[in-house]
CSV table of C-alpha atoms and ligand atoms in Angstrom, one decimal:
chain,number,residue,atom,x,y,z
A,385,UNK,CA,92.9,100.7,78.7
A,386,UNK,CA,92.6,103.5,76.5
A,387,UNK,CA,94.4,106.1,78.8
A,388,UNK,CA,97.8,105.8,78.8
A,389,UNK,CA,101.1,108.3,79.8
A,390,UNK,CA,101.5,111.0,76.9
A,391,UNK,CA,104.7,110.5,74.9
A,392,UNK,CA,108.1,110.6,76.0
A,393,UNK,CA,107.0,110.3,79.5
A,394,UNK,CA,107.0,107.1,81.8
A,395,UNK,CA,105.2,106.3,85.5
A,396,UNK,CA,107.8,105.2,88.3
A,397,UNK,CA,106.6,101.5,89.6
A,398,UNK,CA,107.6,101.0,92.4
A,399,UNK,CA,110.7,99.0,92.2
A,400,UNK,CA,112.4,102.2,89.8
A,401,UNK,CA,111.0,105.0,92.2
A,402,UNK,CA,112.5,103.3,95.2
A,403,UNK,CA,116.0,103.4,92.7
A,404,UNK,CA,115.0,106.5,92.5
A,405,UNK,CA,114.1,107.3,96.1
A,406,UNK,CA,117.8,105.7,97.0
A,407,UNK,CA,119.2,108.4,94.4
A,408,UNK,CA,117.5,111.1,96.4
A,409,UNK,CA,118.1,110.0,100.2
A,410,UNK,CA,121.8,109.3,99.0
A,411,UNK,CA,122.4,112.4,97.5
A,412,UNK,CA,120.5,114.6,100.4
A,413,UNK,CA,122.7,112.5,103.1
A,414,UNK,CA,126.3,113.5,101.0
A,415,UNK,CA,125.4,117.1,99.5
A,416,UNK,CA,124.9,118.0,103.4
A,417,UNK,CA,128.0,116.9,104.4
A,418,UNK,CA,129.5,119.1,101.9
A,419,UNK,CA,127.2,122.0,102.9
A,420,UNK,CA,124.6,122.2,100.8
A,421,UNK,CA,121.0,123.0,101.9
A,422,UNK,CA,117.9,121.8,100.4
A,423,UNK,CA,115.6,123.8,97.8
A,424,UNK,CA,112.1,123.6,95.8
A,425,UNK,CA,110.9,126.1,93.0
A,426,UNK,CA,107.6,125.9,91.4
A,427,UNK,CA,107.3,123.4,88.5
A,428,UNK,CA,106.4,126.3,86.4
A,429,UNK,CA,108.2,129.9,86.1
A,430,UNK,CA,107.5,133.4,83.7
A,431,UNK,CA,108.9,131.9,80.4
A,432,UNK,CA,110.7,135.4,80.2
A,433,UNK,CA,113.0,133.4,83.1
A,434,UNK,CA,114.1,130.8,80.8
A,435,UNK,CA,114.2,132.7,77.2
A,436,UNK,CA,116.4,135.2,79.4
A,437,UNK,CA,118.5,132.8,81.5
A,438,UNK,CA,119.1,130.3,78.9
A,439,UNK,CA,118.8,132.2,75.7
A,440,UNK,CA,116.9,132.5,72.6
A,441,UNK,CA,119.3,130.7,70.3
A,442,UNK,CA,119.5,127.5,72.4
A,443,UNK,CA,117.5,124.4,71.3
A,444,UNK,CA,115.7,124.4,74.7
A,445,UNK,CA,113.9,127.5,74.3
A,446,UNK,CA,113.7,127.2,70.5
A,447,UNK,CA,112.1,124.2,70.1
A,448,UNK,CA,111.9,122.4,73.4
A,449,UNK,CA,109.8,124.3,75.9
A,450,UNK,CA,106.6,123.6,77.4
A,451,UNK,CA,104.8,127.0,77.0
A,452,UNK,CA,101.1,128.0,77.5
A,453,UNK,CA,99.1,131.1,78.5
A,454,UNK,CA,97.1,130.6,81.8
A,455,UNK,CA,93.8,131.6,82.1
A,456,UNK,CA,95.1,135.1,83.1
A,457,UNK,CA,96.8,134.9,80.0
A,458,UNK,CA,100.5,134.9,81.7
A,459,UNK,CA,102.9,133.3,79.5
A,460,UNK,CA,104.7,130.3,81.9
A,461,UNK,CA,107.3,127.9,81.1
A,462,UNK,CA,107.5,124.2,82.9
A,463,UNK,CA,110.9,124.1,84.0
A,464,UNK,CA,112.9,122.7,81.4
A,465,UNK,CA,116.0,122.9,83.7
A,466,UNK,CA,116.6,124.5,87.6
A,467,UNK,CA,119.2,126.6,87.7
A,468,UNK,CA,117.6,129.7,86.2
A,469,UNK,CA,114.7,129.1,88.9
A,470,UNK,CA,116.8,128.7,91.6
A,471,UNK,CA,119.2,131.7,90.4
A,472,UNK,CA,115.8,133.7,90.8
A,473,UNK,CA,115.0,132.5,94.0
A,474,UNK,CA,118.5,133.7,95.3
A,475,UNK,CA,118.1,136.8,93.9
A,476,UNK,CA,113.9,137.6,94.5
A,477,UNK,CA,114.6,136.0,98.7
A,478,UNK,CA,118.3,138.0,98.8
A,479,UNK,CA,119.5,134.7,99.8
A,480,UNK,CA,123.2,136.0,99.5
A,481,UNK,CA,122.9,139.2,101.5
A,482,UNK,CA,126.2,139.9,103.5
A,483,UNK,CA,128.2,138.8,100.9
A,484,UNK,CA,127.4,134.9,101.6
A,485,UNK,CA,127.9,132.0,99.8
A,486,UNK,CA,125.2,130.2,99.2
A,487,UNK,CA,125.1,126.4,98.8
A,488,UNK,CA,121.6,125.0,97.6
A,489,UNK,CA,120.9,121.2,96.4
A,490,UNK,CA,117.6,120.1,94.4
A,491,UNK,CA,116.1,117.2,92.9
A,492,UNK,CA,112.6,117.3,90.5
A,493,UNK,CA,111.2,116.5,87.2
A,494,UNK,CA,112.4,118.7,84.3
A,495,UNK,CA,110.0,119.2,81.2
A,496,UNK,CA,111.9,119.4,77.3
A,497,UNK,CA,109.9,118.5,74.2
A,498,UNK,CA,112.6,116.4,72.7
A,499,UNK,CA,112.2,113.0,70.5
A,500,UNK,CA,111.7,110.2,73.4
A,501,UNK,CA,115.1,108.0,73.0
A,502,UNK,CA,116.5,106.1,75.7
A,503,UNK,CA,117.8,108.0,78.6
A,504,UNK,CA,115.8,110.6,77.6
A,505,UNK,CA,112.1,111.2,78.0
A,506,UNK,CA,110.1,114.2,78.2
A,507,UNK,CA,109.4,114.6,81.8
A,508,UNK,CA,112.6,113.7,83.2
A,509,UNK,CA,114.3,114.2,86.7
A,510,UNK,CA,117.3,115.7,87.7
A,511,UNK,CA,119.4,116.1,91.1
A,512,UNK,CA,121.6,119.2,91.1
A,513,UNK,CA,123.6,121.9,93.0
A,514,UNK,CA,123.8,125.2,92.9
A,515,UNK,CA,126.6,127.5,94.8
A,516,UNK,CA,126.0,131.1,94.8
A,517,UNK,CA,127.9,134.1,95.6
A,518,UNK,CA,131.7,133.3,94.8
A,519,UNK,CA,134.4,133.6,92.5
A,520,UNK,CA,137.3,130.7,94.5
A,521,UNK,CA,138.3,128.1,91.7
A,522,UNK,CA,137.9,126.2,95.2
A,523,UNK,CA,133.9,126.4,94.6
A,524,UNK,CA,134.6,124.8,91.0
A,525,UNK,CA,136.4,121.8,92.4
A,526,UNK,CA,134.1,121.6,94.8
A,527,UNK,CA,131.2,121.4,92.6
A,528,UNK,CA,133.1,118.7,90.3
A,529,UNK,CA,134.5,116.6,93.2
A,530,UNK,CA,131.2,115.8,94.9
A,531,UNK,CA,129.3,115.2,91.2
A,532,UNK,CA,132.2,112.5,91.0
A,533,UNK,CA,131.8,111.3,94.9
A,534,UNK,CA,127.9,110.6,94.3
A,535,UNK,CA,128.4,108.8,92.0
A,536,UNK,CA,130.9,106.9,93.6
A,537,UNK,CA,129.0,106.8,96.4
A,538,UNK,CA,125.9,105.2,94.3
A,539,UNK,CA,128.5,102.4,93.4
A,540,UNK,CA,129.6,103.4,90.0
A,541,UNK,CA,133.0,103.0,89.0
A,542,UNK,CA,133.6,103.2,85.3
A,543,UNK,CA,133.4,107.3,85.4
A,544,UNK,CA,135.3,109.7,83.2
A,545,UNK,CA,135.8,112.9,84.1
A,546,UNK,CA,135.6,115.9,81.4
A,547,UNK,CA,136.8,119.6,82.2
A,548,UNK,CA,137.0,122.8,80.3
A,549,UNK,CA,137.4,126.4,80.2
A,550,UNK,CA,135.0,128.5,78.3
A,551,UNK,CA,136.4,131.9,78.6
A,552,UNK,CA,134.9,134.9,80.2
A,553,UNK,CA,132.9,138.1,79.1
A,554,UNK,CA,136.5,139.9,78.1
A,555,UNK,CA,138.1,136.8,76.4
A,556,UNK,CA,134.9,134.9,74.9
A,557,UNK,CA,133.9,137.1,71.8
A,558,UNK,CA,137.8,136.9,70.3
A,559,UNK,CA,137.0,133.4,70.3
A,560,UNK,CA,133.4,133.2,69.2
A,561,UNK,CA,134.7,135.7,66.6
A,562,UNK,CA,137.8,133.3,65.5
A,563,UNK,CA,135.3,130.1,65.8
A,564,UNK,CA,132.5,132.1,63.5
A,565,UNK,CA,135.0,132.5,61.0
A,566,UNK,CA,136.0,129.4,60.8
A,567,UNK,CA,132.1,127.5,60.4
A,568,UNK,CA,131.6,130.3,57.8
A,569,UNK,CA,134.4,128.6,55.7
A,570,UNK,CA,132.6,125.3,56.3
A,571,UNK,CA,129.0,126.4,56.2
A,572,UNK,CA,128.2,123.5,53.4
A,573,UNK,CA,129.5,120.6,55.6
A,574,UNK,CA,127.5,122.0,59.0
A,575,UNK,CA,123.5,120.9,59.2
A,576,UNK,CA,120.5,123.6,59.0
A,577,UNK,CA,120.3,124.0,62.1
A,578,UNK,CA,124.4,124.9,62.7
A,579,UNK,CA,124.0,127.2,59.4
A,580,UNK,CA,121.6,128.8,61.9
A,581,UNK,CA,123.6,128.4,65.0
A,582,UNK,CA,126.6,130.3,63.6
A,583,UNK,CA,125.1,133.7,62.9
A,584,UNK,CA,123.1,133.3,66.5
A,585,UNK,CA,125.9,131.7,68.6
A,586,UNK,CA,128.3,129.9,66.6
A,587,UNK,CA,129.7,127.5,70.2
A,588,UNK,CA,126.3,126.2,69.7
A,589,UNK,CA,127.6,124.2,67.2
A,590,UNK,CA,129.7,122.2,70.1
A,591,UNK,CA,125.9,120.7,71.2
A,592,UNK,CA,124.5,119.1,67.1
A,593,UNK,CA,124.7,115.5,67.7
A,594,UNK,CA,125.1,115.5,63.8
A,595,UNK,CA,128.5,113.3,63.0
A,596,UNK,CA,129.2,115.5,60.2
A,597,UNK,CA,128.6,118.6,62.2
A,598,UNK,CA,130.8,117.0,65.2
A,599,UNK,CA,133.9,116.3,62.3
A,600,UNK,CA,133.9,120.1,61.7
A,601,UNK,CA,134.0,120.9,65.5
A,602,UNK,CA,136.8,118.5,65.8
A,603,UNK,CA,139.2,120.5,64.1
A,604,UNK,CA,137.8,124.2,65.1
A,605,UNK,CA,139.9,126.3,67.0
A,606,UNK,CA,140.1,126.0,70.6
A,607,UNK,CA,139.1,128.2,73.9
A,608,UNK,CA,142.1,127.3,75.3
A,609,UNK,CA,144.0,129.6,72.8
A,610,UNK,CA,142.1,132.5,73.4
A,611,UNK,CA,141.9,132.6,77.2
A,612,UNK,CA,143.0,135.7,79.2
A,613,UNK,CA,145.1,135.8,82.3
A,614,UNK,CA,142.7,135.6,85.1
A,615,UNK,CA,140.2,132.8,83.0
A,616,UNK,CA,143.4,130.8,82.6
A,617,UNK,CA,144.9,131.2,86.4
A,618,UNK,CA,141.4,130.3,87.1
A,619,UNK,CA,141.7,126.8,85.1
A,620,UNK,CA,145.0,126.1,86.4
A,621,UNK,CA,143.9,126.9,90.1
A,622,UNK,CA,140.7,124.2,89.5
A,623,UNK,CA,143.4,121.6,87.9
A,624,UNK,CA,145.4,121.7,91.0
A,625,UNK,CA,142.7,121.4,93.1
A,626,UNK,CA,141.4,118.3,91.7
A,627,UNK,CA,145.0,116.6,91.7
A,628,UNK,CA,145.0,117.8,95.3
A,629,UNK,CA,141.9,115.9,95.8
A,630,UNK,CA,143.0,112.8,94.0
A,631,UNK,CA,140.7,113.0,91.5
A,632,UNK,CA,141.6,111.8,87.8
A,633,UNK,CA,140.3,114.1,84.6
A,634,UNK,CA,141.0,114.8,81.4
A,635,UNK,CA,140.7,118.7,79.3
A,636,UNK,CA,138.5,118.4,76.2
A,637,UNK,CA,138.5,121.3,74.0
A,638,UNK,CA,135.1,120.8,73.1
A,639,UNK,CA,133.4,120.2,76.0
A,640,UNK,CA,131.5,123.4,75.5
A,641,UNK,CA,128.0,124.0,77.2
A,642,UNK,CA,124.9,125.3,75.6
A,643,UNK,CA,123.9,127.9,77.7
A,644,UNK,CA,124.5,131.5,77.4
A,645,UNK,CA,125.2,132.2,81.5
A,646,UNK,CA,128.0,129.8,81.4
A,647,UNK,CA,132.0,131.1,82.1
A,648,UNK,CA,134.9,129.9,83.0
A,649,UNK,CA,134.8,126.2,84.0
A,650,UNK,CA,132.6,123.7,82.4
A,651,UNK,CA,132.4,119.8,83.4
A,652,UNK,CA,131.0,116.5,82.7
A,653,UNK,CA,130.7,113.1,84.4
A,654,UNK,CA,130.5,110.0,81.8
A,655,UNK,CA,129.6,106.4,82.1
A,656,UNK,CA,132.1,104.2,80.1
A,657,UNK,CA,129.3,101.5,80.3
A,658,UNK,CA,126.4,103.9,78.7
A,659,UNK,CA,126.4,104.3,74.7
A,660,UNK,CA,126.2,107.5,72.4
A,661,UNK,CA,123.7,108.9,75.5
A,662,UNK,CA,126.8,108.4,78.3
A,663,UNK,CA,126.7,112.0,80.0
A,664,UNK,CA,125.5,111.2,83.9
A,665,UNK,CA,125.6,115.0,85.2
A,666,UNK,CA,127.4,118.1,84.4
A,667,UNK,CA,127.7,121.5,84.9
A,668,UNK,CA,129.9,124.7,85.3
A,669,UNK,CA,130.6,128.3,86.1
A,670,UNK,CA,128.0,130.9,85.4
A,671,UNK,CA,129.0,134.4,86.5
A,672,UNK,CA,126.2,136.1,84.4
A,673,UNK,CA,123.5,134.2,84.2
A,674,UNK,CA,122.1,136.5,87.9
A,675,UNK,CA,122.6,139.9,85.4
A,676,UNK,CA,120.7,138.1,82.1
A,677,UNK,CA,117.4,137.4,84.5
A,678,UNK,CA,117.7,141.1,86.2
A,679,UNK,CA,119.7,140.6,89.1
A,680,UNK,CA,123.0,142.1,90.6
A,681,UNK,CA,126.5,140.7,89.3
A,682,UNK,CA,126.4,137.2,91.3
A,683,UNK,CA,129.2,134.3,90.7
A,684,UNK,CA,127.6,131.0,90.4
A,685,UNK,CA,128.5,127.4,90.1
A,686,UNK,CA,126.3,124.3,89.5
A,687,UNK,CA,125.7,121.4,88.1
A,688,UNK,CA,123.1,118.6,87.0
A,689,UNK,CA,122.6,115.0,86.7
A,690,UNK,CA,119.9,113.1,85.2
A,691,UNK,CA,118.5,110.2,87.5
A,692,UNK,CA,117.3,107.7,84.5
A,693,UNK,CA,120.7,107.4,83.1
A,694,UNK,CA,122.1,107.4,86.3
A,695,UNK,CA,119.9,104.4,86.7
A,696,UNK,CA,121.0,103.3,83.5
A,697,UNK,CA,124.7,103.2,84.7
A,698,UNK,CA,124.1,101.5,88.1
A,699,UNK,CA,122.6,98.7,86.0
A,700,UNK,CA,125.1,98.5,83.6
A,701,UNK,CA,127.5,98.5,86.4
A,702,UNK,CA,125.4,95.8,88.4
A,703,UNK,CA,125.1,97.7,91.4
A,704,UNK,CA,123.0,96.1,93.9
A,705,UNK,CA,120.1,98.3,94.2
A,706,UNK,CA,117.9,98.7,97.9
A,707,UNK,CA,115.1,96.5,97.9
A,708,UNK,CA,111.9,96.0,99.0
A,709,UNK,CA,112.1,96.2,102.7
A,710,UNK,CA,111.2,92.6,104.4
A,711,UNK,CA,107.8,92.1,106.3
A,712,UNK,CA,109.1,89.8,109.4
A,713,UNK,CA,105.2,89.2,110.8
A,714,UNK,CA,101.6,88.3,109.5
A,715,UNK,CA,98.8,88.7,112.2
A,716,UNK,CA,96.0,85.8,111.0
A,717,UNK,CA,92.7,85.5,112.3
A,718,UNK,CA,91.3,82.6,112.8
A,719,UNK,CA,87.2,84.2,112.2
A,720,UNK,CA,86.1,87.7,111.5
A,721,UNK,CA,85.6,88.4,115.8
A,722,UNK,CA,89.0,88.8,116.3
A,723,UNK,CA,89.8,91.0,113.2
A,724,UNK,CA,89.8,94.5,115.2
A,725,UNK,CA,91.9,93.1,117.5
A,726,UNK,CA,94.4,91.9,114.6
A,727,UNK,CA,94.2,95.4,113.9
A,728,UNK,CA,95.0,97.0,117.0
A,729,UNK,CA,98.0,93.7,117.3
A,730,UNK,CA,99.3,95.0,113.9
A,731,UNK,CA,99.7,98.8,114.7
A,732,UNK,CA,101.4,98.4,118.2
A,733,UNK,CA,103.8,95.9,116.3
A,734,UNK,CA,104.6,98.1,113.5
A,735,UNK,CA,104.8,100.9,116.0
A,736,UNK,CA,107.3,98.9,118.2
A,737,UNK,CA,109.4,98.8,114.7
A,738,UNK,CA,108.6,95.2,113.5
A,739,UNK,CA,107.3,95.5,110.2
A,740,UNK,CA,103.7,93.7,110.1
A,741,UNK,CA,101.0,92.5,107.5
A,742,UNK,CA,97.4,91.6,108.0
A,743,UNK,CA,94.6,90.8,105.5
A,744,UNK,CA,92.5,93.5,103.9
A,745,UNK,CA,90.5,90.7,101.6
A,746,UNK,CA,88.5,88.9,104.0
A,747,UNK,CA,90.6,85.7,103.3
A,748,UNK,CA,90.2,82.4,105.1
A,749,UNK,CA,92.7,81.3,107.8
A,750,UNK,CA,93.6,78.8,105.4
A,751,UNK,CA,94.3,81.7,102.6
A,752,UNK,CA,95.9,84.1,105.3
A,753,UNK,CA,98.3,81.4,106.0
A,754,UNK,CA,99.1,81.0,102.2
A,755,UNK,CA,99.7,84.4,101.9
A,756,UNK,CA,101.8,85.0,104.7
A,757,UNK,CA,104.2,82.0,103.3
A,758,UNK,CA,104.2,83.4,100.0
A,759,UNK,CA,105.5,86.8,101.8
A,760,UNK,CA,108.0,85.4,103.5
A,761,UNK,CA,107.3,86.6,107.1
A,762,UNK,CA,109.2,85.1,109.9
A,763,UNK,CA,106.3,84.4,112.1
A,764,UNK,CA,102.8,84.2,111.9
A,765,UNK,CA,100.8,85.6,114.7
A,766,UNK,CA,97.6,84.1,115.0
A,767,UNK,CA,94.8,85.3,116.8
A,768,UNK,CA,91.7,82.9,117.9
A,769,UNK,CA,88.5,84.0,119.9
A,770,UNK,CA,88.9,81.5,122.4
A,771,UNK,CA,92.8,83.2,122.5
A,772,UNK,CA,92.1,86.6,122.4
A,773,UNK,CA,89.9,86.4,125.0
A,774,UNK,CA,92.4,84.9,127.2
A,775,UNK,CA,94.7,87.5,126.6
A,776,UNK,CA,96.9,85.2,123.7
A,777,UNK,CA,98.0,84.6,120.4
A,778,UNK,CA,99.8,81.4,118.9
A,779,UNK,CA,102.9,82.5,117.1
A,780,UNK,CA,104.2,80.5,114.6
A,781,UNK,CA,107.9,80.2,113.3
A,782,UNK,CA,107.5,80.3,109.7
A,783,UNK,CA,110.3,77.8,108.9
A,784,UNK,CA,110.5,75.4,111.6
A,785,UNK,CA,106.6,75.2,111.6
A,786,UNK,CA,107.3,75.4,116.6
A,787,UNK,CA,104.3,77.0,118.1
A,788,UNK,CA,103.8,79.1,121.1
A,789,UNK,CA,101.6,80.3,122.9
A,790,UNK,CA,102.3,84.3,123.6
A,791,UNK,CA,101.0,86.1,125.7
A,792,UNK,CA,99.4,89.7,123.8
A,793,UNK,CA,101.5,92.1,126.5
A,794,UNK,CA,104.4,90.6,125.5
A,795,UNK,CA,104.0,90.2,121.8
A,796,UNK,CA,106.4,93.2,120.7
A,797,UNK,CA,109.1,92.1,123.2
A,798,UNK,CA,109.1,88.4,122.2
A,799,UNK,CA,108.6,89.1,118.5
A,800,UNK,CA,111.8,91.4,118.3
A,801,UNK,CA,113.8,89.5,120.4
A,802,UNK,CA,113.8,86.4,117.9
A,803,UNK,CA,113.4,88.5,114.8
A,804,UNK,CA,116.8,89.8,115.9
A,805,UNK,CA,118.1,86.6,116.2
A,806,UNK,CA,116.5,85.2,113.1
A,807,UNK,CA,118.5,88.1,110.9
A,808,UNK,CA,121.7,88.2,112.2
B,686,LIG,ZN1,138.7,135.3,80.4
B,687,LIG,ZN1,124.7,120.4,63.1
C-alpha cells in the first residue's frame, strides 16, 4: 500500500474512536448539566481570524498554521484552535444580545504543523468550552471546576490542578516591561527563538520547552507582583470559589499562556501519570480577544483539552474503557431460500432492541454456525425452508447447545425475555 496518512496525522480504528466517542457523549452529557450548549464552526476560517486573535508573535501563527489561497485566492486558515472561531461566531450571530451570558461547548479536530511526538500529532482533536459575556470570578471557577469534573468523571484520578493570574490591560505592560528587562540581562542563556520572543512578547518565553530557557523563567519576576487591585480581588474571589467547591490547586507563577487575548485567570489540568507531555486541558480568561478580531468589548472564559492525551491518561490510569457492544443473536439459514426471510427476522429483531447478526458471505450453515460461536451470541436463530414455511425457526442456546422450536410471531418476545435473563 503505497497510500498512507500524511505525517503527524493518524486514522481512528475503531476501538480508539469509540474511546473517543465515550470522551464526546461523556462530556456533552456533563457540560449540559452545567449549562452549556452545543457548537460547530467551519474547519477553516479568514487566516486574518487567527493572526488577529491569537497573534503574530505566537508559534502557532508563526510557524504552525495550515494556510493556502483558494481558488478565489482567499487566504484561509484550518483551525489550529476554536476559540477565536467561536469568539467570531458570537460576535457575527449577536449571540450575546441583551447582555446574556453565553455558555457554548465544542469538540473537533484542530490542525498545527508541529514535529509529530507523542500526544501530539498534526490533526488533533480537542473538547472545549467557551463562556461568553461576563466578568464574575464565578464564571472562572466554573470553567476550572467542570475541566476537573470531566476528567473525574472519565475516571482519572491522579490530576493536578494549576492556576494563575496574568494581569489585565492596565497592570500587564509594568510587568512585560519588568520581565523584558530582565531576559535582556540574560539574552545569551535564552534560545533563538526567545532572543526573538523578547522584543515581540517577552511572556512568550513562559511557552520554549528549551531547559535552559525554562531555568531563566524560573527565576524571572512574577505577575503576581505586579497585579492591580481589581486583577488581584479577581484571583482571590476565584481561590475562594474553588475551596468553596472542594477542589484542591496549586498557584504557579509561570503558568503563563501563549496567547495575546488572555487576562486575568489562566489554568491547567495535569496527569501525574503522563511524562514531559502531561497537560490534559487548559484554559483562561480572555476579556480582549472579542476587540482584537473586530468586535465589541466582550468578557470571555474558556478552555481546552486534548482527547489523545486524555486517552493517554485513562490508560495510564487503567480506566476501563466502553467496549464493543455485545451481539446476543445470529439468524442462520439453513439454504439460500430462506435468506430474505433471515433478513426481514434480523431487522424486526434489531428493531425490537436485540442486537442481531446475519451472514453477508454466502457462508454454509456449517460456517454461519462457526461464526456465530466465534461472536459469541447467546442464541442462534435458525431458519429452514421446511420451518419458515410453517411459520418457525429453531433457536438455539449457544451454551447449553437446548433447542426449540419458536414460533416467528413470537421471536422478539421470547428472544428478549431470556436474553434478559441470560445477562443479569
Ligand atoms: Zn490588572
Ligand atoms: Zn527558548
Amino acid at each position: 500500500m503505497s497510500i498512507v496518512t500524511p505525517k503527524g496525522t493518524s486514522d481512528m480504528l475503531p476501538d480508539v474512536a469509540r474511546k473517543w466517542q465515550f470522551l464526546l457523549a461523556t462530556a456533552a452529557e456533563l457540560f449540559e448539566a452545567y449549562g452549556y450548549e452545543p457548537i460547530d464552526t467551519p474547519i477553516f476560517e479568514a487566516t486574518e481570524l487567527f493572526v488577529r486573535g491569537i497573534g503574530e508573535a505566537t508559534d502557532i501563527v508563526h510557524k504552525e498554521m495550515y494556510t493556502f489561497e483558494d481558488k478565489g485566492g482567499r487566504s484561509l486558515t484550518l483551525r489550529p484552535e476554536l476559540t477565536a472561531p467561536v469568539v467570531r461566531a458570537y460576535l457575527q450571530h449577536n449571540l450575546g444580545g441583551g447582555g446574556r451570558l453565553v455558555k457554548l461547548y465544542y469538540a473537533g479536530p484542530m490542525f498545527r504543523f508541529e514535529r509529530p511526538q507523542a500526544g501530539r500529532s498534526r490533526q488533533f482533536w480537542q473538547i472545549g468550552i467557551e463562556a461568553l459575556g461576563a466578568e464574575a470570578p464565578s464564571v472562572d471557577a466554573e470553567a476550572i471546576v467542570l475541566l476537573v469534573r470531566y476528567f473525574e468523571r472519565l475516571g482519572l484520578r491522579d490530576l493536578q490542578v494549576l492556576i494563575n493570574s496574568m494581569g489585565c490591560v492596565e497592570c500587564r505592560p509594568a510587568y512585560r516591561e519588568a520581565l523584558a528587562a530582565y531576559l535582556r540581562g540574560r539574552t545569551p542563556e535564552l534560545c533563538p527563538d526567545c532572543v526573538r520572543r523578547l522584543e515581540m512578547n517577552p511572556l512568550r518565553v513562559f511557552d520554549c520547552k528549551n531547559p535552559e530557557c525554562a531555568d531563566v523563567m524560573n527565576e524571572a519576576p512574577e505577575v503576581a507582583d505586579f497585579t492591580c487591585g481589581d486583577c488581584a480581588e479577581h484571583f482571590n474571589e476565584v481561590k475562594a470559589l474553588l475551596a468553596e467547591a472542594g477542589l484542591a490547586y496549586e498557584v504557579d507563577a509561570r503558568l503563563v499562556r501563549g496567547f495575546d487575548y488572555y487576562t486575568k485567570t489562566t489554568f491547567e489540568v495535569r496527569s501525574s501519570q503522563l511524562g514531559a507531555q502531561n497537560a490534559l486541558g487548559g484554559g483562561g480568561r480572555y476579556d480582549g480577544l472579542a476587540e482584537m478580531i473586530g468586535g465589541s468589548r466582550t468578557p470571555g472564559v474558556g478552555f481546552a483539552l486534548g482527547a489523545e492525551r486524555t486517552m493517554l491518561a485513562l490508560e495510564a490510569e487503567d480506566v476501563s474503557m466502553p467496549a464493543r457492544p455485545p451481539v446476543h443473536v445470529f439468524v442462520a439459514t439453513v439454504d439460500e431460500t430462506t435468506r430474505r426471510a433471515a433478513f426481514g427476522i434480523v431487522g424486526r429483531l434489531r428493531e425490537a432492541q436485540i442486537a442481531a447478526e446475519m451472514d453477508h458471505m454466502g457462508r454454509s450453515l456449517k460456517g454461519q454456525m462457526k461464526q456465530a460461536g466465534k461472536s459469541g451470541v447467546l442464541f442462534a436463530a435458525i431458519l429452514g425452508p421446511d420451518e419458515a414455511a410453517r411459520g418457525e425457526c429453531t433457536v438455539r442456546d449457544m451454551e447449553s447447545g437446548e433447542e426449540s422450536a419458536v414460533p416467528l410471531a413470537d421471536l422478539e418476545e421470547w428472544l428478549a425475555e431470556r436474553i434478559k435473563e441470560e445477562i443479569m
